[in-house]
Coordinates of C-alpha atoms in Angstrom, one line a residue:
Chain A
X1 CA 103.4 137.5 80.6
X2 CA 106.6 136.4 78.6
X3 CA 103.9 134.5 76.4
X4 CA 101.8 137.6 75.6
X5 CA 104.9 139.8 74.8
X6 CA 105.8 137.2 72.4
X7 CA 102.5 137.1 70.7
X8 CA 102.3 140.7 70.4
X9 CA 105.6 140.9 68.5
X10 CA 104.5 137.9 66.5
X11 CA 101.6 139.8 65.3
X12 CA 103.6 142.9 64.5
X13 CA 106.3 140.5 62.3
X14 CA 103.1 138.9 60.8
X15 CA 101.6 142.2 59.9
X16 CA 104.9 143.3 58.1
X17 CA 105.3 139.9 56.1
X18 CA 101.5 140.2 55.5
X19 CA 101.9 143.7 53.9
X20 CA 105.3 142.4 51.9
X21 CA 102.7 139.3 50.4
X22 CA 100.1 141.9 49.8
X23 CA 102.7 144.1 47.6
X24 CA 104.4 141.1 45.9
X25 CA 101.0 140.1 44.8
X26 CA 99.8 143.4 43.4
X27 CA 103.6 144.1 41.8
X28 CA 103.5 140.9 40.2
X29 CA 100.5 142.2 37.7
X30 CA 102.6 145.1 36.9
X31 CA 105.4 145.7 34.4
X32 CA 108.5 144.8 35.9
X33 CA 111.4 146.1 33.4
X34 CA 111.6 148.3 30.5
X35 CA 114.4 148.5 28.2
X36 CA 117.5 148.7 30.8
X37 CA 115.9 150.0 33.8
X38 CA 113.2 148.8 36.4
X39 CA 109.4 149.3 35.2
X40 CA 107.0 150.5 38.0
X41 CA 106.4 147.0 39.4
X42 CA 110.3 146.0 39.9
X43 CA 111.2 147.9 43.2
X44 CA 107.7 147.2 45.0
X45 CA 108.3 143.8 44.1
X46 CA 111.7 143.4 45.6
X47 CA 110.6 145.6 48.6
X48 CA 107.7 143.0 49.1
X49 CA 110.0 140.2 48.8
X50 CA 112.5 141.5 51.5
X51 CA 109.9 142.8 54.0
X52 CA 108.6 139.3 54.0
X53 CA 112.4 137.9 54.4
X54 CA 113.0 140.5 57.0
X55 CA 109.9 139.8 58.9
X56 CA 110.5 136.3 58.9
X57 CA 113.6 136.4 60.1
X58 CA 113.0 138.9 62.9
X59 CA 110.1 136.4 64.1
X60 CA 112.6 133.6 64.2
X61 CA 115.3 135.9 66.1
X62 CA 113.0 137.7 68.6
X63 CA 110.3 135.2 69.1
X64 CA 111.3 131.6 68.4
X65 CA 114.9 132.8 69.7
X66 CA 113.2 134.1 73.0
X67 CA 113.4 137.5 74.6
X68 CA 116.4 139.0 76.4
X69 CA 115.3 138.2 80.0
X70 CA 116.6 141.7 80.9
X71 CA 114.6 143.2 78.7
X72 CA 111.8 145.3 80.2
X73 CA 108.0 143.9 79.3
X74 CA 105.9 146.0 77.9
X75 CA 103.0 147.4 80.1
X76 CA 99.0 146.6 80.0
X77 CA 97.5 147.2 76.9
X78 CA 94.2 148.3 78.3
X79 CA 95.1 152.3 78.3
X80 CA 96.5 152.9 75.3
X81 CA 93.7 151.0 73.6
X82 CA 90.9 153.5 75.6
X83 CA 93.1 156.4 73.7
X84 CA 93.3 155.0 70.9
X85 CA 89.1 154.1 70.8
X86 CA 88.8 158.0 71.9
X87 CA 90.9 159.1 69.1
X88 CA 89.2 157.2 66.3
X89 CA 85.8 158.3 67.9
X90 CA 86.8 161.7 67.7
X91 CA 88.2 161.7 64.0
X92 CA 84.7 159.7 63.2
X93 CA 82.9 162.6 64.7
X94 CA 84.5 165.5 63.1
X95 CA 82.6 165.5 59.7
X96 CA 79.3 164.6 61.7
X97 CA 79.8 167.1 64.5
X98 CA 82.8 169.3 63.3
X99 CA 86.2 169.7 64.2
X100 CA 85.7 171.9 67.2
X101 CA 83.0 169.8 69.2
X102 CA 84.5 166.5 68.1
X103 CA 87.9 167.1 69.5
X104 CA 86.2 168.8 72.7
X105 CA 84.3 165.5 73.2
X106 CA 87.2 163.4 72.7
X107 CA 89.3 165.5 75.1
X108 CA 86.9 165.6 78.0
X109 CA 86.4 161.8 77.6
X110 CA 90.2 161.2 78.2
X111 CA 90.4 163.7 80.8
X112 CA 87.4 162.7 82.8
X113 CA 86.8 159.1 82.1
X114 CA 90.5 157.6 81.1
X115 CA 92.5 159.9 83.5
X116 CA 89.7 160.5 86.4
X117 CA 90.6 164.2 86.7
X118 CA 88.0 166.5 87.9
X119 CA 84.8 167.6 85.8
X120 CA 85.7 171.4 86.2
X121 CA 89.1 171.2 85.2
X122 CA 88.2 168.4 82.4
X123 CA 85.7 170.8 80.7
X124 CA 87.8 173.8 81.3
X125 CA 91.1 172.4 79.5
X126 CA 89.1 170.8 76.9
X127 CA 87.2 173.7 75.7
X128 CA 90.4 175.9 76.1
X129 CA 92.3 173.5 73.9
X130 CA 89.6 172.8 71.5
X131 CA 89.3 176.8 71.1
X132 CA 93.0 177.2 70.6
X133 CA 93.2 174.9 67.8
X134 CA 90.4 176.2 66.1
X135 CA 92.1 179.7 66.5
X136 CA 95.0 178.6 65.2
X137 CA 94.2 176.7 62.4
X138 CA 91.0 178.2 61.2
X139 CA 92.1 181.9 62.0
X140 CA 95.4 182.1 61.9
X141 CA 96.3 179.5 59.2
X142 CA 92.8 179.5 57.3
X143 CA 92.4 175.9 57.4
X144 CA 88.7 175.3 56.3
X145 CA 88.0 172.9 59.4
X146 CA 85.0 171.0 59.3
X147 CA 82.2 172.6 61.1
X148 CA 79.0 170.9 62.6
X149 CA 75.2 171.5 62.3
X150 CA 75.4 174.5 64.5
X151 CA 78.3 176.4 62.5
X152 CA 81.3 175.5 64.7
Chain B
X1 CA 133.3 181.1 54.3
X2 CA 133.4 184.3 56.3
X3 CA 131.3 186.0 53.5
X4 CA 129.0 183.2 53.8
X5 CA 128.9 182.9 57.3
X6 CA 128.5 186.8 57.9
X7 CA 125.5 186.7 55.1
X8 CA 124.3 183.4 57.4
X9 CA 124.2 185.9 60.5
X10 CA 122.3 188.5 58.9
X11 CA 119.9 186.3 58.0
X12 CA 119.8 184.4 61.2
X13 CA 119.7 188.2 63.3
X14 CA 116.6 189.2 61.3
X15 CA 113.5 189.8 64.0
X16 CA 111.8 186.6 62.8
X17 CA 114.5 184.4 62.5
X18 CA 115.5 185.3 65.5
X19 CA 111.9 184.6 67.4
X20 CA 112.3 181.1 65.2
X21 CA 115.5 180.5 67.1
X22 CA 114.4 181.1 70.5
X23 CA 110.9 179.3 69.7
X24 CA 113.1 176.3 68.6
X25 CA 115.9 176.1 71.8
X26 CA 112.5 177.1 74.3
X27 CA 110.5 174.3 72.9
X28 CA 113.5 171.8 72.6
X29 CA 114.3 172.5 76.5
X30 CA 110.4 172.2 77.3
X31 CA 110.4 168.8 75.3
X32 CA 113.3 167.4 76.7
X33 CA 111.6 168.1 80.3
X34 CA 108.4 167.0 79.6
X35 CA 107.6 163.4 79.9
X36 CA 106.6 161.3 77.2
X37 CA 107.6 164.0 74.3
X38 CA 110.9 164.0 72.8
X39 CA 112.5 166.1 70.0
X40 CA 110.9 164.4 67.1
X41 CA 107.4 164.3 68.4
X42 CA 107.6 168.1 68.7
X43 CA 109.1 168.5 65.3
X44 CA 106.9 166.4 63.6
X45 CA 104.2 168.3 65.7
X46 CA 105.2 171.5 64.5
X47 CA 105.7 170.0 60.7
X48 CA 101.9 171.0 59.4
X49 CA 102.0 174.5 61.0
X50 CA 105.3 175.2 59.0
X51 CA 104.2 174.0 55.7
X52 CA 104.1 176.6 53.0
X53 CA 106.5 179.0 55.4
X54 CA 110.0 180.1 54.8
X55 CA 112.3 177.1 54.9
X56 CA 115.0 178.9 56.3
X57 CA 112.6 180.0 59.4
X58 CA 111.3 176.5 59.9
X59 CA 114.9 174.9 59.5
X60 CA 116.1 177.0 62.3
X61 CA 113.1 176.2 64.5
X62 CA 113.7 172.6 64.0
X63 CA 117.7 172.7 64.6
X64 CA 116.7 174.7 67.6
X65 CA 114.5 172.0 69.2
X66 CA 117.0 169.2 68.2
X67 CA 119.8 170.7 70.6
X68 CA 117.7 172.7 72.9
X69 CA 116.1 169.1 73.9
X70 CA 119.7 167.6 74.4
X71 CA 120.1 170.0 76.9
X72 CA 116.4 169.5 78.4
X73 CA 116.8 165.9 78.6
X74 CA 119.4 166.7 81.1
X75 CA 117.0 168.2 83.7
X76 CA 115.1 164.5 83.7
X77 CA 118.4 162.7 84.0
X78 CA 119.4 164.8 86.7
X79 CA 116.3 165.3 88.8
X80 CA 114.5 161.9 88.3
X81 CA 117.2 159.9 87.1
X82 CA 115.0 159.1 83.8
X83 CA 117.0 160.0 80.9
X84 CA 114.7 162.2 78.5
X85 CA 116.8 161.1 75.7
X86 CA 119.0 158.1 74.9
X87 CA 122.1 160.2 74.6
X88 CA 121.5 161.2 78.4
X89 CA 121.8 157.9 79.7
X90 CA 125.6 158.2 81.0
X91 CA 124.6 161.9 82.7
X92 CA 121.9 160.2 85.3
X93 CA 124.6 158.2 86.5
X94 CA 126.8 160.7 88.4
X95 CA 124.1 163.5 87.8
X96 CA 121.7 162.1 89.8
X97 CA 124.0 161.0 92.5
X98 CA 125.0 164.7 92.8
X99 CA 121.4 165.7 92.9
X100 CA 121.0 163.4 96.0
X101 CA 123.9 164.9 97.9
X102 CA 122.4 168.2 97.2
X103 CA 124.1 169.5 94.1
X104 CA 121.5 169.4 91.4
X105 CA 122.0 172.8 90.7
X106 CA 125.9 172.4 89.9
X107 CA 125.0 169.5 87.8
X108 CA 122.7 171.4 85.6
X109 CA 125.0 174.3 85.7
X110 CA 127.9 172.5 84.4
X111 CA 125.8 170.4 81.9
X112 CA 124.5 174.3 80.6
X113 CA 128.1 175.6 80.3
X114 CA 129.5 171.9 79.0
X115 CA 126.9 172.0 76.5
X116 CA 127.4 175.9 75.5
X117 CA 131.1 175.2 74.9
X118 CA 130.6 172.0 73.2
X119 CA 127.8 173.1 71.1
X120 CA 130.1 176.0 69.8
X121 CA 133.0 173.9 68.9
X122 CA 131.3 171.6 67.3
X123 CA 129.3 174.2 65.2
X124 CA 132.6 175.2 64.1
X125 CA 133.6 171.7 63.1
X126 CA 130.2 171.7 61.1
X127 CA 131.2 175.1 59.4
X128 CA 134.8 173.6 58.6
X129 CA 133.8 170.1 57.3
X130 CA 130.4 170.2 55.9
X131 CA 131.1 172.6 52.9
X132 CA 134.4 170.5 51.5
X133 CA 132.4 167.4 52.4
X134 CA 129.8 168.5 50.1
X135 CA 132.5 169.6 47.4
X136 CA 134.0 166.2 47.6
X137 CA 130.7 164.9 47.0
X138 CA 129.5 167.1 43.9
X139 CA 131.2 164.4 41.6
X140 CA 128.6 162.5 42.7
X141 CA 126.4 160.4 40.0
X142 CA 123.3 158.4 40.4
X143 CA 125.1 155.3 41.3
X144 CA 126.7 157.3 44.3
X145 CA 123.2 158.4 45.2
X146 CA 121.8 155.3 45.5
X147 CA 124.8 153.8 47.3
X148 CA 124.5 156.9 49.7
X149 CA 120.7 156.2 50.0
X150 CA 121.5 152.6 50.9
X151 CA 124.0 153.6 53.5
X152 CA 121.6 156.5 55.3
X153 CA 119.0 153.4 55.5
X154 CA 121.3 150.9 56.9
X155 CA 123.3 153.2 59.2
X156 CA 120.1 154.8 60.7
X157 CA 118.7 150.8 61.0
X158 CA 122.1 150.2 63.0
X159 CA 121.7 152.7 65.3
X160 CA 118.9 151.1 67.4
X161 CA 118.9 148.1 69.4
X162 CA 118.4 145.4 66.6
X163 CA 119.9 146.0 62.9
X164 CA 117.0 143.4 61.6
X165 CA 114.0 145.4 63.0
X166 CA 115.8 148.4 61.9
X167 CA 116.2 147.4 58.2
X168 CA 112.3 145.9 58.5
X169 CA 111.0 149.0 59.5
X170 CA 113.5 150.7 56.9
X171 CA 112.1 148.5 53.9
X172 CA 108.4 148.9 55.1
X173 CA 109.4 153.0 54.8
X174 CA 110.3 152.0 51.2
X175 CA 107.4 149.9 50.4
X176 CA 105.2 152.9 51.5
X177 CA 106.9 155.2 49.4
X178 CA 105.7 153.4 46.2
X179 CA 102.1 154.2 46.8
X180 CA 100.7 156.9 44.5
X181 CA 101.8 157.9 41.0
X182 CA 105.2 156.5 39.9
X183 CA 106.9 160.1 39.1
X184 CA 108.9 158.3 36.1
X185 CA 106.3 156.2 34.1
X186 CA 103.1 157.9 35.3
X187 CA 101.6 154.6 36.4
X188 CA 99.3 154.6 39.3
X189 CA 100.5 152.0 42.0
X190 CA 99.0 150.8 45.3
X191 CA 96.4 153.7 45.0
X192 CA 93.1 151.2 44.5
X193 CA 91.3 153.7 42.3
X194 CA 91.5 156.3 45.4
X195 CA 92.1 159.9 44.4
X196 CA 93.6 160.4 47.8
X197 CA 96.1 158.0 47.7
X198 CA 97.4 158.8 44.2
X199 CA 99.6 161.4 46.1
X200 CA 101.1 158.5 48.2
X201 CA 101.3 158.8 52.1
X202 CA 102.2 161.9 53.0
X203 CA 105.5 162.4 55.1
X204 CA 103.5 164.7 57.4
X205 CA 100.7 162.1 57.9
X206 CA 103.4 159.4 58.8
X207 CA 105.7 161.3 61.0
X208 CA 103.0 163.0 63.0
X209 CA 101.5 159.3 63.3
X210 CA 104.4 157.7 64.5
X211 CA 106.2 160.5 66.6
X212 CA 103.0 162.0 67.3
X213 CA 100.4 159.6 67.9
X214 CA 102.2 156.6 68.5
X215 CA 104.5 158.3 71.2
X216 CA 101.4 159.4 73.2
X217 CA 100.1 156.0 73.0
X218 CA 103.6 154.4 74.1
X219 CA 103.5 156.9 77.2
X220 CA 100.1 157.1 78.3
X221 CA 100.0 155.2 81.7
X222 CA 103.3 155.0 82.6
X223 CA 104.2 156.5 85.9
X224 CA 106.2 159.7 86.2
X225 CA 108.5 159.7 89.2
X226 CA 108.7 162.6 91.6
X227 CA 111.6 165.0 90.9
X228 CA 114.2 166.5 93.0
X229 CA 113.2 170.1 92.8
X230 CA 115.9 171.3 94.9
X231 CA 117.9 173.5 92.8
X232 CA 120.0 175.9 93.8
X233 CA 123.8 177.3 93.1
X234 CA 123.9 176.5 89.6
X235 CA 127.1 178.4 89.2
X236 CA 130.0 175.8 89.8
X237 CA 132.7 176.9 92.2
X238 CA 136.4 177.1 90.9
X239 CA 137.3 173.8 91.6
X240 CA 134.4 172.1 90.1
X241 CA 135.0 174.5 87.0
X242 CA 138.8 173.5 87.0
X243 CA 137.7 169.6 87.1
X244 CA 135.2 169.9 84.4
X245 CA 137.0 171.9 81.7
X246 CA 139.0 169.4 80.1
X247 CA 136.4 166.5 80.2
X248 CA 134.3 169.3 78.5
X249 CA 137.0 169.9 75.9
X250 CA 137.4 165.9 75.3
X251 CA 133.7 165.3 75.4
X252 CA 133.6 168.2 72.7
X253 CA 135.9 166.8 70.2
X254 CA 134.6 163.2 70.9
X255 CA 131.1 164.4 70.4
X256 CA 131.6 166.0 67.0
X257 CA 133.6 163.0 65.8
X258 CA 131.5 160.4 66.6
X259 CA 128.6 162.5 65.4
X260 CA 129.8 162.8 62.1
X261 CA 130.2 159.0 61.3
X262 CA 126.7 157.7 60.3
X263 CA 125.5 154.7 62.4
X264 CA 126.5 156.4 65.6
X265 CA 125.2 159.5 67.0
X266 CA 124.8 161.3 70.6
X267 CA 124.0 158.1 72.5
X268 CA 127.3 156.5 71.4
X269 CA 129.1 159.7 71.9
X270 CA 128.2 160.1 75.4
X271 CA 129.3 156.5 76.3
X272 CA 132.5 157.0 74.8
X273 CA 132.8 160.3 76.5
X274 CA 132.1 158.9 79.8
X275 CA 134.5 155.8 79.6
X276 CA 137.3 158.1 78.5
X277 CA 136.7 160.3 81.8
X278 CA 136.3 157.1 83.8
X279 CA 139.9 156.0 82.3
X280 CA 141.7 159.1 82.7
X281 CA 140.5 160.1 86.1
X282 CA 143.1 159.7 89.0
X283 CA 140.3 158.2 91.4
X284 CA 137.9 156.1 89.0
X285 CA 136.0 154.7 91.7
X286 CA 134.2 158.3 92.4
X287 CA 132.4 157.5 89.1
X288 CA 128.9 156.6 89.8
X289 CA 128.8 158.3 93.0
X290 CA 128.6 162.0 92.0
X291 CA 131.6 162.5 89.9
X292 CA 131.4 166.0 88.1
X293 CA 133.3 164.8 85.2
X294 CA 130.7 162.3 84.8
X295 CA 128.3 164.7 84.1
X296 CA 130.6 167.4 82.1
X297 CA 132.1 165.0 79.5
X298 CA 128.9 162.9 78.6
X299 CA 127.1 166.1 78.1
X300 CA 129.4 168.2 76.1
X301 CA 129.6 165.1 74.1
X302 CA 125.9 164.6 73.4
X303 CA 125.7 168.3 72.3
X304 CA 128.4 168.3 70.2
X305 CA 127.2 165.0 68.5
X306 CA 124.2 166.8 67.8
X307 CA 126.0 169.3 65.4
X308 CA 128.2 166.5 64.2
X309 CA 125.4 164.7 63.2
X310 CA 124.2 167.8 61.1
X311 CA 127.7 167.5 58.7
X312 CA 126.7 164.2 57.0
X313 CA 123.1 165.1 56.7
X314 CA 123.4 168.2 55.1
X315 CA 126.6 167.6 53.2
X316 CA 125.8 164.2 51.8
X317 CA 121.6 163.8 52.8
X318 CA 122.8 160.6 55.2
X319 CA 120.9 161.6 58.5
X320 CA 122.7 160.1 61.7
X321 CA 119.8 160.1 64.2
X322 CA 115.8 159.8 64.0
X323 CA 115.4 163.5 64.7
X324 CA 117.8 164.5 61.7
X325 CA 116.0 162.0 59.7
X326 CA 112.6 164.2 60.3
X327 CA 114.7 167.3 59.8
X328 CA 116.1 165.8 56.2
X329 CA 112.1 165.0 55.8
X330 CA 111.1 168.4 56.4
X331 CA 113.9 169.9 53.7
X332 CA 112.9 167.5 51.2
X333 CA 109.3 168.7 52.2
X334 CA 110.2 172.3 51.4
X335 CA 111.7 171.3 48.2
X336 CA 115.4 171.8 49.2
X337 CA 117.2 168.5 48.4
X338 CA 119.9 167.7 51.1
X339 CA 123.2 166.4 50.0
X340 CA 126.2 167.5 48.0
X341 CA 123.8 170.4 46.1
X342 CA 122.8 171.8 49.1
X343 CA 125.7 174.4 49.7
X344 CA 125.7 175.1 45.8
X345 CA 122.1 175.5 45.5
X346 CA 120.4 176.5 48.8
X347 CA 123.7 178.1 50.7
X348 CA 121.8 181.1 52.2
X349 CA 119.7 178.5 54.0
X350 CA 122.6 176.1 55.2
X351 CA 124.9 179.6 56.5
X352 CA 121.4 180.7 58.1
X353 CA 121.1 177.6 60.0
X354 CA 124.6 177.2 61.1
X355 CA 124.8 181.2 62.2
X356 CA 121.5 180.6 64.2
X357 CA 123.3 177.6 66.0
X358 CA 125.8 180.0 67.3
X359 CA 122.6 182.1 68.5
X360 CA 120.7 179.4 69.7
X361 CA 123.6 178.0 71.8
X362 CA 124.2 181.4 73.6
X363 CA 120.5 181.6 74.3
X364 CA 120.5 178.4 76.0
X365 CA 123.1 179.4 78.2
X366 CA 121.7 182.7 79.2
X367 CA 118.2 181.0 79.4
X368 CA 119.4 177.7 81.6
X369 CA 121.5 179.3 84.2
X370 CA 119.0 181.5 85.6
X371 CA 115.9 179.6 84.7
X372 CA 117.1 175.7 85.7
X373 CA 114.7 176.1 88.9
X374 CA 111.6 177.2 86.8
X375 CA 112.4 174.0 84.0
X376 CA 112.7 171.7 87.2
X377 CA 109.2 172.8 87.8
X378 CA 108.1 171.4 84.8
X379 CA 108.6 167.9 85.7
X380 CA 106.0 168.0 88.2
X381 CA 103.7 168.5 85.3
X382 CA 101.6 165.2 85.0
X383 CA 101.4 163.8 81.5
X384 CA 97.7 163.3 81.9
X385 CA 97.2 166.8 81.5
X386 CA 99.5 166.8 78.3
X387 CA 98.8 163.9 75.8
X388 CA 94.9 164.6 75.3
X389 CA 95.8 167.9 73.4
X390 CA 98.4 167.0 71.8
X391 CA 96.8 164.2 70.0
X392 CA 93.6 167.1 68.9
X393 CA 97.1 168.9 67.8
X394 CA 98.0 165.6 65.7
X395 CA 94.5 165.7 63.8
X396 CA 94.1 169.4 63.3
X397 CA 97.8 169.2 61.9
X398 CA 97.5 166.2 59.7
X399 CA 93.8 167.4 58.4
X400 CA 95.1 171.3 57.5
X401 CA 97.9 169.4 55.4
X402 CA 95.4 168.7 52.5
X403 CA 92.0 169.2 54.4
X404 CA 91.4 165.7 54.0
X405 CA 89.9 163.0 56.6
X406 CA 91.2 160.1 54.8
X407 CA 94.9 161.6 55.9
X408 CA 93.4 161.5 59.7
X409 CA 92.2 158.2 59.1
X410 CA 95.6 157.2 58.1
X411 CA 97.0 159.0 61.0
X412 CA 94.8 156.8 63.5
X413 CA 96.0 153.6 61.7
X414 CA 99.8 154.3 61.9
X415 CA 99.7 155.6 64.8
X416 CA 98.5 152.6 66.2
X417 CA 101.2 151.1 64.1
X418 CA 104.0 153.2 65.6
X419 CA 102.7 152.4 69.5
X420 CA 103.0 148.5 68.7
X421 CA 106.4 149.4 66.7
X422 CA 107.8 151.2 70.1
X423 CA 106.0 148.5 72.2
X424 CA 108.4 145.9 71.0
X425 CA 111.5 148.1 70.5
X426 CA 110.9 148.2 66.5
X427 CA 113.1 151.7 65.5
X428 CA 110.5 154.0 63.8
X429 CA 113.1 156.3 62.3
X430 CA 114.0 153.9 59.3
X431 CA 110.2 153.7 58.4
X432 CA 110.3 157.6 58.1
X433 CA 113.7 157.5 56.2
X434 CA 112.4 154.9 53.9
X435 CA 109.5 157.0 52.7
X436 CA 111.2 160.0 52.5
X437 CA 114.3 158.6 50.3
X438 CA 112.3 155.9 48.7
X439 CA 111.6 158.5 45.7
X440 CA 115.4 159.3 45.3
X441 CA 116.3 155.7 45.7
X442 CA 113.9 154.8 42.9
X443 CA 115.1 157.2 40.4
X444 CA 118.5 156.9 41.0
X445 CA 118.5 153.2 40.6
X446 CA 116.8 153.9 37.0
X447 CA 119.1 156.4 36.0
X448 CA 122.0 154.2 37.0
X449 CA 120.9 150.9 35.1
X450 CA 120.4 152.8 32.1
X451 CA 123.5 154.4 32.3
X452 CA 125.1 150.9 32.7
X453 CA 122.8 149.1 30.3
X454 CA 121.0 146.9 33.1
X455 CA 124.3 146.2 34.5
X456 CA 124.5 146.2 38.4
X457 CA 128.2 146.2 38.3
X458 CA 128.0 150.0 38.0
X459 CA 127.4 150.4 41.7
X460 CA 130.7 148.1 42.4
X461 CA 132.8 149.6 39.6
X462 CA 133.0 153.2 40.7
X463 CA 135.0 153.6 43.5
X464 CA 132.6 156.0 45.7
X465 CA 129.8 153.9 45.4
X466 CA 131.5 150.9 45.9
X467 CA 133.1 152.5 49.3
X468 CA 129.9 153.6 50.3
X469 CA 128.2 150.1 49.7
X470 CA 130.9 148.7 51.8
X471 CA 130.0 151.0 54.8
X472 CA 126.5 149.9 54.2
X473 CA 127.5 146.3 54.3
X474 CA 129.7 146.9 57.5
X475 CA 126.9 149.0 59.1
X476 CA 124.7 146.0 58.9
X477 CA 127.1 143.0 59.5
X478 CA 129.2 144.8 62.4
X479 CA 126.4 144.8 65.5
X480 CA 125.8 141.1 64.8
X481 CA 129.6 140.0 64.3
X482 CA 130.7 142.2 67.4
X483 CA 128.0 140.4 69.6
X484 CA 129.2 136.9 68.2
X485 CA 132.9 137.6 69.0
X486 CA 132.0 139.4 72.3
X487 CA 131.8 136.2 74.5
X488 CA 135.1 135.0 73.1
X489 CA 136.6 138.5 73.7
X490 CA 135.3 138.6 77.4
X491 CA 136.3 135.1 78.1
X492 CA 140.1 135.9 77.0

């Protein structure tokens, strides 16, 4: 358990350091200084270097130094990953079947499969929520929400 | 000041702003009481709906959510011993014990009365302190603005558990702020020939992703404890009121002054108020076993700190908490620049918000005493029914901002990042603040360097800038130094 938590945190540190490295690589191709003042590449370069240093320090302090024994260990990742996958699938479906249908299906999946709620309640809540969102955003705020092949 | 306040009341008392104020405090109450959603998330979710709306009404709504949630968090502290907000941690110690003794109603009642008194006192403090502070800061030039942004970022980084993690996320926010067209040179940076990246990463996209999607993912699957819903007799007896009135007054002043200081906020204020009450109590052994002073003091202080934190946010543009960082971002989104010029250029907005805080506090008191039982029932609501519609609202809100599906994909990506950050206690607020202040930071650095002909001495030779940078250094260095010396002090 302790090892798994440390690995997750290590990945996060490395992601920040990786972003910093990427920024440094791109910023070095830009102009860094212009007259007396920094040009477009200067601050991205500084931010990138700072991010690498800070992320590495955080890695050393939190991972190599060990976690506080009294700290609460994070829970399992299965459920959040399932919800994230449902959200991604819902977003992917927006341009294919429209916002309303896509969000309805994503919510229905979450209620029925992830939360194991009854079919009737899941259908009613998903349909009601999707309808309210369409009424607010499309009808009230006038946002052109994507529609599917069947016109909604 | 009286004239400005009267004009503020005239604006705040218009039917629409009154409705916004009520909606804000009511929504704040709800999100404080409901599991897995806090004031930051609520404001993040409502940001897209207010895009293009009147800034005064929107900020009245957000401020209402902010201070309304302070009371909503009390419900969970008292009834299930789970603080809705970190600032309610101290309330849960004696509040839950009172609930177990059948005095949940009194605990909530005294919290409501204390919150009203503290909210009113601290709003008076905000009114008296913020304008002169802003006037004094009118002399600020680019180096002082640069130093202010540094102080704001370091102070917010220091609020969380790890300064190092806070600084990392703050720098990551600054890094993201460089995406898009450089406003001064017109050069496209980190856009990778994608049109949708030329405008940069939107404040709404990042805020909704981190505080909406990230919060949902980190709350999913967490069990909700069964609440004590037997809430009766919310009005305290004469003896209970006598025991509470001084703690409320002390808590109000402690909360306000602690809230004004950057890098402190409501959580530290409530800790100090609790410790003070325990120190001055005739019988400190009652604390932790249901002492009403242990509820009155911290509750008053965390509400007072909410208004106190608005002082540096409005007068200097330095937020003292995650929620005020989002409100600051919202002000910038509406084209209003927080800081010294705010009271000069947008005084109507500021005074309307201040006036609405008096009205909102009164609304909270009226709402809480009779409706405490109703709000207690909300704690029974399973999170499973809440989060799918919240996610759909996040998607709709982000899409509506620019009708861009790419923004929605960024929502998913940053949402996953937000979840990972919350999972491993990386504070998300500095990330948002970094994005919000990135442009001001870069512009003020360039202007300062041009003024000084390329010398960094300008930041250290100008007294205000030097003091602000010294405060920023103290905010970063103080926590590790205190940790280093604490074992030695304890040993003495």
